PDB file of C-alpha atoms in Angstrom:
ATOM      1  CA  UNK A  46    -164.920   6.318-212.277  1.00  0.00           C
ATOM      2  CA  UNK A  47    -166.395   9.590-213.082  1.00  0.00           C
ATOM      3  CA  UNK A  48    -165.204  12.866-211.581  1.00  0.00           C
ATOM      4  CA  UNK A  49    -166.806  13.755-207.939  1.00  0.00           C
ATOM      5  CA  UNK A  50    -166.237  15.583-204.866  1.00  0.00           C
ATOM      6  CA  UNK A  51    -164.410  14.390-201.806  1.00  0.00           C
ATOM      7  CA  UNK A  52    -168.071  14.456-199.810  1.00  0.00           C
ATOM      8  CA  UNK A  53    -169.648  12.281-202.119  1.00  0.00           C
ATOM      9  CA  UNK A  54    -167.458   9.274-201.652  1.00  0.00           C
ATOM     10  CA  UNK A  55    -169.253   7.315-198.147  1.00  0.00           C
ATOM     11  CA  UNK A  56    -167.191   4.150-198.906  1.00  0.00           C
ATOM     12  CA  UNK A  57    -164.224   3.549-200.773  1.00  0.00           C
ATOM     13  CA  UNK A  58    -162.216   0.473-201.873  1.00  0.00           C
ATOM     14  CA  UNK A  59    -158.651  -0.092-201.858  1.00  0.00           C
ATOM     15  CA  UNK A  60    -155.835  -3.073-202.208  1.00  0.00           C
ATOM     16  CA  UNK A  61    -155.383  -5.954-204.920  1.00  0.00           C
ATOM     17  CA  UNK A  62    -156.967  -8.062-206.938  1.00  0.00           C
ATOM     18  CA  UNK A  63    -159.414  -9.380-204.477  1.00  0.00           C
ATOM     19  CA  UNK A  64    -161.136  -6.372-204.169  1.00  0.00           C
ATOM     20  CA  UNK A  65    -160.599  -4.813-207.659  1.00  0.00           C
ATOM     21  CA  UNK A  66    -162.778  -7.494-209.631  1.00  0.00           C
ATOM     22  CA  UNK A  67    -159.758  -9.065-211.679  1.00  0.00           C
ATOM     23  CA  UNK A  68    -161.013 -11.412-214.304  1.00  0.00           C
ATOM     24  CA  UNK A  69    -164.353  -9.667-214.868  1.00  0.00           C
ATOM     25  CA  UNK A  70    -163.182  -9.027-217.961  1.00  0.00           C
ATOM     26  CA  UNK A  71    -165.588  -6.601-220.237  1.00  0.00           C
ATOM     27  CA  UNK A  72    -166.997  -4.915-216.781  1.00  0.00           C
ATOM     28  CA  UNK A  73    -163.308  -2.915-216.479  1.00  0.00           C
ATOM     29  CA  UNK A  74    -163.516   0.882-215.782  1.00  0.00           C
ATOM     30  CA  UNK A  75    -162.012   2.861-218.870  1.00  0.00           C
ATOM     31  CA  UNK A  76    -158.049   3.196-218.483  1.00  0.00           C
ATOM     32  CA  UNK A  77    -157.875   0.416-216.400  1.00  0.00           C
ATOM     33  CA  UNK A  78    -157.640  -1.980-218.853  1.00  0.00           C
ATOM     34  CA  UNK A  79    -154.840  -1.030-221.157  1.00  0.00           C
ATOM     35  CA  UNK A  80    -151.069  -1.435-221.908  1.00  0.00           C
ATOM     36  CA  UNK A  81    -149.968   1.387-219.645  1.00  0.00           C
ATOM     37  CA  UNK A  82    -152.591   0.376-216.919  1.00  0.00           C
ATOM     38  CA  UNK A  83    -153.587  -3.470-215.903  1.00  0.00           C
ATOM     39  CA  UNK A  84    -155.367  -2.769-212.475  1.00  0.00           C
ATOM     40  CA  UNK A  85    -158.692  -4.336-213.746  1.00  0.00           C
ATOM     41  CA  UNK A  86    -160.606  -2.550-211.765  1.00  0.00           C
ATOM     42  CA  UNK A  87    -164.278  -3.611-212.323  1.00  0.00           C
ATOM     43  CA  UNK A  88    -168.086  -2.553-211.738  1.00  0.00           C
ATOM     44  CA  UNK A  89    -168.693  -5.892-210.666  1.00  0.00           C
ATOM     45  CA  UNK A  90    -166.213  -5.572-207.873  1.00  0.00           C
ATOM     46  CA  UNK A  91    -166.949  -5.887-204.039  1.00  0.00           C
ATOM     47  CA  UNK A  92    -166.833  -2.108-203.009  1.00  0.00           C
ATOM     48  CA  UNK A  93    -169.558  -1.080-206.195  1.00  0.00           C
ATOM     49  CA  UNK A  94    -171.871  -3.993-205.026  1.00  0.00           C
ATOM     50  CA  UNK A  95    -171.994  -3.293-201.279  1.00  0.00           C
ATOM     51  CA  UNK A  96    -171.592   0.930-202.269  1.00  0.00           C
ATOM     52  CA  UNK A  97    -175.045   0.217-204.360  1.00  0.00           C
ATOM     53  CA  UNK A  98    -176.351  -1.889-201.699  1.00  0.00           C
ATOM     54  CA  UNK A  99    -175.335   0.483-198.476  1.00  0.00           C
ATOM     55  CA  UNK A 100    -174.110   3.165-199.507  1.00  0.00           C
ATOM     56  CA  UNK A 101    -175.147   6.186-202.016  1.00  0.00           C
ATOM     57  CA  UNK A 102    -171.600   6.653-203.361  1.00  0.00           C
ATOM     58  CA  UNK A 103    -169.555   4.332-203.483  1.00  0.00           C
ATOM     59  CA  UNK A 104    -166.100   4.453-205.084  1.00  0.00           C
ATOM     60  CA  UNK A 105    -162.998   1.701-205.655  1.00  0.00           C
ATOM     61  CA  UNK A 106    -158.794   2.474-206.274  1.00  0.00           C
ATOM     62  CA  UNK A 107    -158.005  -0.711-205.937  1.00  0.00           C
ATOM     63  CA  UNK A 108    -155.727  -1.831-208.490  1.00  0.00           C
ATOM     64  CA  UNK A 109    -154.314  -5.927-209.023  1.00  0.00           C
ATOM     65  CA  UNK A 110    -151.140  -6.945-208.401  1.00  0.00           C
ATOM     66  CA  UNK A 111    -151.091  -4.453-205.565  1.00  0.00           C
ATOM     67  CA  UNK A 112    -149.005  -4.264-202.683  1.00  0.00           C
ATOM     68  CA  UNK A 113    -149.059  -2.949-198.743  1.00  0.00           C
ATOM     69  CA  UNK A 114    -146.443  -0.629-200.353  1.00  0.00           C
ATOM     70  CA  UNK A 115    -148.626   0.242-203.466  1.00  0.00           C
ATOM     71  CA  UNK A 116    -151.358   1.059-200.701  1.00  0.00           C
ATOM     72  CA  UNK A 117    -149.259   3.290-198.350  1.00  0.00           C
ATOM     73  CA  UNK A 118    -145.991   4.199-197.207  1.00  0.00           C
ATOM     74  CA  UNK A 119    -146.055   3.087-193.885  1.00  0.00           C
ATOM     75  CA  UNK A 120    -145.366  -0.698-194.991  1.00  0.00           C
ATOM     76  CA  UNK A 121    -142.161   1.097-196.542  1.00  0.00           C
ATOM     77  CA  UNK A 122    -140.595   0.108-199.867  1.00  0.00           C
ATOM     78  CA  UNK A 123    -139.336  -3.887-199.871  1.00  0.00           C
ATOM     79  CA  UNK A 124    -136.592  -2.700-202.397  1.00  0.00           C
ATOM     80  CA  UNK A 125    -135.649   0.509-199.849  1.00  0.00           C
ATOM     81  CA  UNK A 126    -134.947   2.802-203.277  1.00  0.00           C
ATOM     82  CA  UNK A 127    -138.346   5.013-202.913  1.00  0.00           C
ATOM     83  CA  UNK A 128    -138.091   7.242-199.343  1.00  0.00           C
ATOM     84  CA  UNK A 129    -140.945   9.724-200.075  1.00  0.00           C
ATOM     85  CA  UNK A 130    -144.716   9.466-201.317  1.00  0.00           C
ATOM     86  CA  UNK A 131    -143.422  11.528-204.409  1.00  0.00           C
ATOM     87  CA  UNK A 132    -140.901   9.140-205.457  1.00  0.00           C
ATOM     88  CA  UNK A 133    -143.636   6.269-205.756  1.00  0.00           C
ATOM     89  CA  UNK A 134    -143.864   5.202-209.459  1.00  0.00           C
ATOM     90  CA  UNK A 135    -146.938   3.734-209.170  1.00  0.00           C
ATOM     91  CA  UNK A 136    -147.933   0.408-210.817  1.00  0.00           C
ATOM     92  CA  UNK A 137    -148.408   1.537-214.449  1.00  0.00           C
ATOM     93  CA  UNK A 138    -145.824   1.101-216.710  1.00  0.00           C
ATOM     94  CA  UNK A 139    -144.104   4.212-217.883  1.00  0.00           C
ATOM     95  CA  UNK A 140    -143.395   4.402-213.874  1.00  0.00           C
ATOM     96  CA  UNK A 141    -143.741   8.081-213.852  1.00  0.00           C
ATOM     97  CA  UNK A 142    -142.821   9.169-210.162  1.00  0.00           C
ATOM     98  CA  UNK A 143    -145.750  10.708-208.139  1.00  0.00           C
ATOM     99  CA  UNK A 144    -144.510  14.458-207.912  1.00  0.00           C
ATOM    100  CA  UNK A 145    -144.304  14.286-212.222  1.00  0.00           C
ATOM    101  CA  UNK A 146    -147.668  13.797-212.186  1.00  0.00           C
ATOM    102  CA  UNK A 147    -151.014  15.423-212.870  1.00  0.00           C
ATOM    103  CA  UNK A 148    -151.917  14.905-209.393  1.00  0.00           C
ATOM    104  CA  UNK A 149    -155.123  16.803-209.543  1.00  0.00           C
ATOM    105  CA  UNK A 150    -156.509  15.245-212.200  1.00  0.00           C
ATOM    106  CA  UNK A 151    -155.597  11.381-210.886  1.00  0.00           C
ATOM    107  CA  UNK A 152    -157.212  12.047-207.825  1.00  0.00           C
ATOM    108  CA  UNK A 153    -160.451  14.022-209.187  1.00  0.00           C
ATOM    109  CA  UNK A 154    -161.187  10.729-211.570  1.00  0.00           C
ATOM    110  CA  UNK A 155    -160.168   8.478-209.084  1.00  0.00           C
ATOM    111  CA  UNK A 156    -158.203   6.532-211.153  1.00  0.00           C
ATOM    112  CA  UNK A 157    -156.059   4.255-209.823  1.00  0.00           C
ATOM    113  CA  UNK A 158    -152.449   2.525-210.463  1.00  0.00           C
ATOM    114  CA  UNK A 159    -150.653   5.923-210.527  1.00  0.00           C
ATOM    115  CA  UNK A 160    -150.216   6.632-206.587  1.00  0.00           C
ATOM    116  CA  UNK A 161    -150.089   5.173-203.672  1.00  0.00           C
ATOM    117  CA  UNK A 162    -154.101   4.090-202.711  1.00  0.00           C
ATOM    118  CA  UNK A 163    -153.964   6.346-199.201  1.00  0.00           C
ATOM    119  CA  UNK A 164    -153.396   9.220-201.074  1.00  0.00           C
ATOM    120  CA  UNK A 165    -157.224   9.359-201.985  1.00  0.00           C
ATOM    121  CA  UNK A 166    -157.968   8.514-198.105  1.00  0.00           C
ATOM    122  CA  UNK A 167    -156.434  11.926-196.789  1.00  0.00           C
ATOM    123  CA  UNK A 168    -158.092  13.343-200.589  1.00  0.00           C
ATOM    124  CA  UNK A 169    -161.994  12.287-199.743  1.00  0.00           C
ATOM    125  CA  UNK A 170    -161.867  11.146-195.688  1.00  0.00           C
ATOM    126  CA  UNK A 171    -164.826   8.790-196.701  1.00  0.00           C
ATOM    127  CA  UNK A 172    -166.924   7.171-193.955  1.00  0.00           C
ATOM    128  CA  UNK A 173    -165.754   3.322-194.528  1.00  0.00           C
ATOM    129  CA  UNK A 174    -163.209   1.581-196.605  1.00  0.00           C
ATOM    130  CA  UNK A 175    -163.220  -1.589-198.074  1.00  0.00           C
ATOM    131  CA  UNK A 176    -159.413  -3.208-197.692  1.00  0.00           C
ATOM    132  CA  UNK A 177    -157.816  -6.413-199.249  1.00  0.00           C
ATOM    133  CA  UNK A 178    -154.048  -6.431-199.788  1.00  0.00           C
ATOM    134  CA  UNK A 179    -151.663  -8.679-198.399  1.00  0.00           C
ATOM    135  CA  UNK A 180    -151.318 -11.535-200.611  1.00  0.00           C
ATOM    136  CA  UNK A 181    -149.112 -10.082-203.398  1.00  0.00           C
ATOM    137  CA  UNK A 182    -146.658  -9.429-200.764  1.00  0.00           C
ATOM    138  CA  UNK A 183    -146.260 -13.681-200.185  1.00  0.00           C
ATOM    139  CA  UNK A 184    -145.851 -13.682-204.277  1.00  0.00           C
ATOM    140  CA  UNK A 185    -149.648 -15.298-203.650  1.00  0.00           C
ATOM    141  CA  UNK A 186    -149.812 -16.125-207.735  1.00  0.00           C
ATOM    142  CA  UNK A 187    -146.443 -18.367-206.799  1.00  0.00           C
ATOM    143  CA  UNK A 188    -147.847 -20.198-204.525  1.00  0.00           C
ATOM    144  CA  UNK A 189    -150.484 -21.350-206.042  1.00  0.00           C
ATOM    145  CA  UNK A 190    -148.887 -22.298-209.166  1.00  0.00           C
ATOM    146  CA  UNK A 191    -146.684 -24.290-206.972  1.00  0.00           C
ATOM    147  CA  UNK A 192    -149.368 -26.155-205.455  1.00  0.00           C
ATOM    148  CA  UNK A 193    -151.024 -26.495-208.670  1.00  0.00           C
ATOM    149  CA  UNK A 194    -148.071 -27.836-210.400  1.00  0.00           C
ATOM    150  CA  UNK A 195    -146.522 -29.869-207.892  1.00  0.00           C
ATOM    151  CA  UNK A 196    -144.443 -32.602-208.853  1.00  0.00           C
ATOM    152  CA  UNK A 197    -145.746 -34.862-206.757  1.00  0.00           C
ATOM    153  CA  UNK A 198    -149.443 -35.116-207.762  1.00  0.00           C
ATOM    154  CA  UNK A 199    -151.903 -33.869-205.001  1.00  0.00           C
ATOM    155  CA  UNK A 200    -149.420 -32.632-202.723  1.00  0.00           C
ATOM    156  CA  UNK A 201    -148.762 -28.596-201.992  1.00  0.00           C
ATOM    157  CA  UNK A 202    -145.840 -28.092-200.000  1.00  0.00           C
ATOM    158  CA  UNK A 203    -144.791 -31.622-199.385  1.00  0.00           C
ATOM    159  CA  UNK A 204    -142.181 -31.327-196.827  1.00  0.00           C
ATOM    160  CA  UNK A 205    -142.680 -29.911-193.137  1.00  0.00           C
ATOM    161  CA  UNK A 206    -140.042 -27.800-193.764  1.00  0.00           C
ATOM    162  CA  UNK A 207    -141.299 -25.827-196.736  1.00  0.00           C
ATOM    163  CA  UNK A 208    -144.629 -25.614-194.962  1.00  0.00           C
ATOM    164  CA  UNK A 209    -143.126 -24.067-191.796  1.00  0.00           C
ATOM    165  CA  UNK A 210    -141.143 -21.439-194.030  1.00  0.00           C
ATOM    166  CA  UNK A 211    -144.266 -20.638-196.160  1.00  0.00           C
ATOM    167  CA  UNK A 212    -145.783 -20.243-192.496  1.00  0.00           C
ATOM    168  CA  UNK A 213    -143.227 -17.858-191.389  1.00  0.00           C
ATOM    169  CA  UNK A 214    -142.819 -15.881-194.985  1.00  0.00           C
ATOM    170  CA  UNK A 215    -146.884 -14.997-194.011  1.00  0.00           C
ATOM    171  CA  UNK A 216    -146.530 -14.057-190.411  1.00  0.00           C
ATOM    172  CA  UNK A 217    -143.448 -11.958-191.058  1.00  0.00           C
ATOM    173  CA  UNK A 218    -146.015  -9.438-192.849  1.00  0.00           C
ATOM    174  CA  UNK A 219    -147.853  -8.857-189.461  1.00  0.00           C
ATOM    175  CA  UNK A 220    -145.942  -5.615-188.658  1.00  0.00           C
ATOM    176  CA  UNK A 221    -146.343  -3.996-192.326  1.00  0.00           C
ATOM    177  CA  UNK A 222    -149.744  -5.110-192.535  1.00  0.00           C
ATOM    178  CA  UNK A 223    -150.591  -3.424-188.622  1.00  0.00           C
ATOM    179  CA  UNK A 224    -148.953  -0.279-190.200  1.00  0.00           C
ATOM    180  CA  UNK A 225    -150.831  -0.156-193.359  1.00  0.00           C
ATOM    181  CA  UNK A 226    -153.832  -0.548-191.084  1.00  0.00           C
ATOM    182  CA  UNK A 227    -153.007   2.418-189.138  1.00  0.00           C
ATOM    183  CA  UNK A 228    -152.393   4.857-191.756  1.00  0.00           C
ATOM    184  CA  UNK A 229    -155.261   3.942-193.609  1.00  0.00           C
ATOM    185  CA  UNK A 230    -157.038   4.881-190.577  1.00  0.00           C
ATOM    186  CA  UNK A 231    -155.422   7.486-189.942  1.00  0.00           C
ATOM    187  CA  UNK A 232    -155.179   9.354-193.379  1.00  0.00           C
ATOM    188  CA  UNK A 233    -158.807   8.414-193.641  1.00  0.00           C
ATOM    189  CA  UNK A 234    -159.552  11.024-190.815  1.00  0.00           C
ATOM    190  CA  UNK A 235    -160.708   7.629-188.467  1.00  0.00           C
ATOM    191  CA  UNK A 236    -162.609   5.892-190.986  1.00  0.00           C
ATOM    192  CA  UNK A 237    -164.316   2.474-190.377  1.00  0.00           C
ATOM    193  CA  UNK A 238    -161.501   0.136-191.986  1.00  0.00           C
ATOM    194  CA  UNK A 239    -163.052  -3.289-192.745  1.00  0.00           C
ATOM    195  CA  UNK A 240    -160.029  -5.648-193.898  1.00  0.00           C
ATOM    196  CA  UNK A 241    -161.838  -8.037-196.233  1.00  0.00           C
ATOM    197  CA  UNK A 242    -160.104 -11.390-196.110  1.00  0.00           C
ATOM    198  CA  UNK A 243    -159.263 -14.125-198.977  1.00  0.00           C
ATOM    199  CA  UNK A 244    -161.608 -17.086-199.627  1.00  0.00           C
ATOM    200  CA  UNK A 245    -160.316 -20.836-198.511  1.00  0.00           C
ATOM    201  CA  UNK A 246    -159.840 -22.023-202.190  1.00  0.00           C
ATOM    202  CA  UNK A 247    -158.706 -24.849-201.109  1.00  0.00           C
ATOM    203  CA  UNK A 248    -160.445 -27.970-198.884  1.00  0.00           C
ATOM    204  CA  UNK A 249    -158.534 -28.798-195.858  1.00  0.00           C
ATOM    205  CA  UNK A 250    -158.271 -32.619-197.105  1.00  0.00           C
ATOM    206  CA  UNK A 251    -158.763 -31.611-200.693  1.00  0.00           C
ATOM    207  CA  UNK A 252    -156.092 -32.167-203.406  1.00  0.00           C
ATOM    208  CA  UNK A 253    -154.589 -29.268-204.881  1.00  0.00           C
ATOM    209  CA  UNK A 254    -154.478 -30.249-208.602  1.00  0.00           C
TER     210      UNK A 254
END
């Protein structure tokens, strides 16, 4: 992303994968695409097709592998080490806390993976965001590899048991994901928050493998 002013951003993205165009490979913003930085953030993305489509400028901090946590405090940290936004290491790897940072210049270029995404809410207060995150929190990538994998062939969660505590590991994320809502919304200066949702990659009566 190139460098802009705050009142030139009318729609920006933010959360995981999803959103951040992982496995558009070759379509990757610069530094988002290297050793230190793996957030894959892509022009083919969501937020750059409906900012071109709807919007004049449209920018995107999403970042894969991302976390409620990795998108604001408010969801709080899982491990319970990092109190303050300035003690967030980000998801790069030389996990450089926020306060050692060149602050400035991160959130000029809009880069993201090196502070938490509602930081460049309260920095632009753009019109509408674009917001996926969730499914790293359930280890989503897990999941699926269990279903995929299964020993028994065709089967994804075999026993009622496992279903019902896969069913209760998702619905335990309501409260963090109603705060992460919140202070989107709030940072954002009252934004319009649109919480884009997964795709069904899976048919109801469908095998798995």
């Amino acid at each position: 992303p190139t460098t802009t002013s705050r009142e030139y951003v009318s729609v920006l993205g933010m959360g995981d994968s999803y959103i951040s165009g992982e496995g558009a490979a070759g379509t990757y913003f610069a530094g988002t695409d290297t050793k230190q930085n793996k957030c894959h953030l892509s022009w083919f993305s969501y937020p750059y097709r409906a900012g071109a489509q709807a919007f004049q400028y449209g920018h995107s901090v999403a970042c894969s592998g991302a976390t409620m946590f990795d998108v604001s405090m408010a969801a709080g940290d899982p491990s319970g080490v990092v109190k303050t936004e300035n003690d967030y290491k980000g998801q790069t790897r030389d996990k450089t806390v926020w306060g050692d940072r060149d602050t400035d210049v991160i959130k000029t270029s809009l880069v993201p993976g090196y502070a938490q995404q509602v930081v460049f809410a309260r920095e632009y207060k753009p019109r509408t965001i674009l917001l996926s995150v969730g499914g790293n929190d359930v280890a989503f990538a897990k999941i699926l590899a269990t279903c995929v994998a299964g020993e028994v062939a065709g089967t994804c969660y075999h026993y009622y048991e496992d279903r019902v505590q896969l069913m209760e590991q998702i619905l335990g994320q309501y409260e963090r994901l109603v705060k992460t809502y919140k202070s989107v919304l709030a940072e954002s200066g009252g934004a319009r928050v649109y919480v884009v949702g997964y795709p069904q990659i899976l048919k109801e009566s469908g095998a798995c493998g």
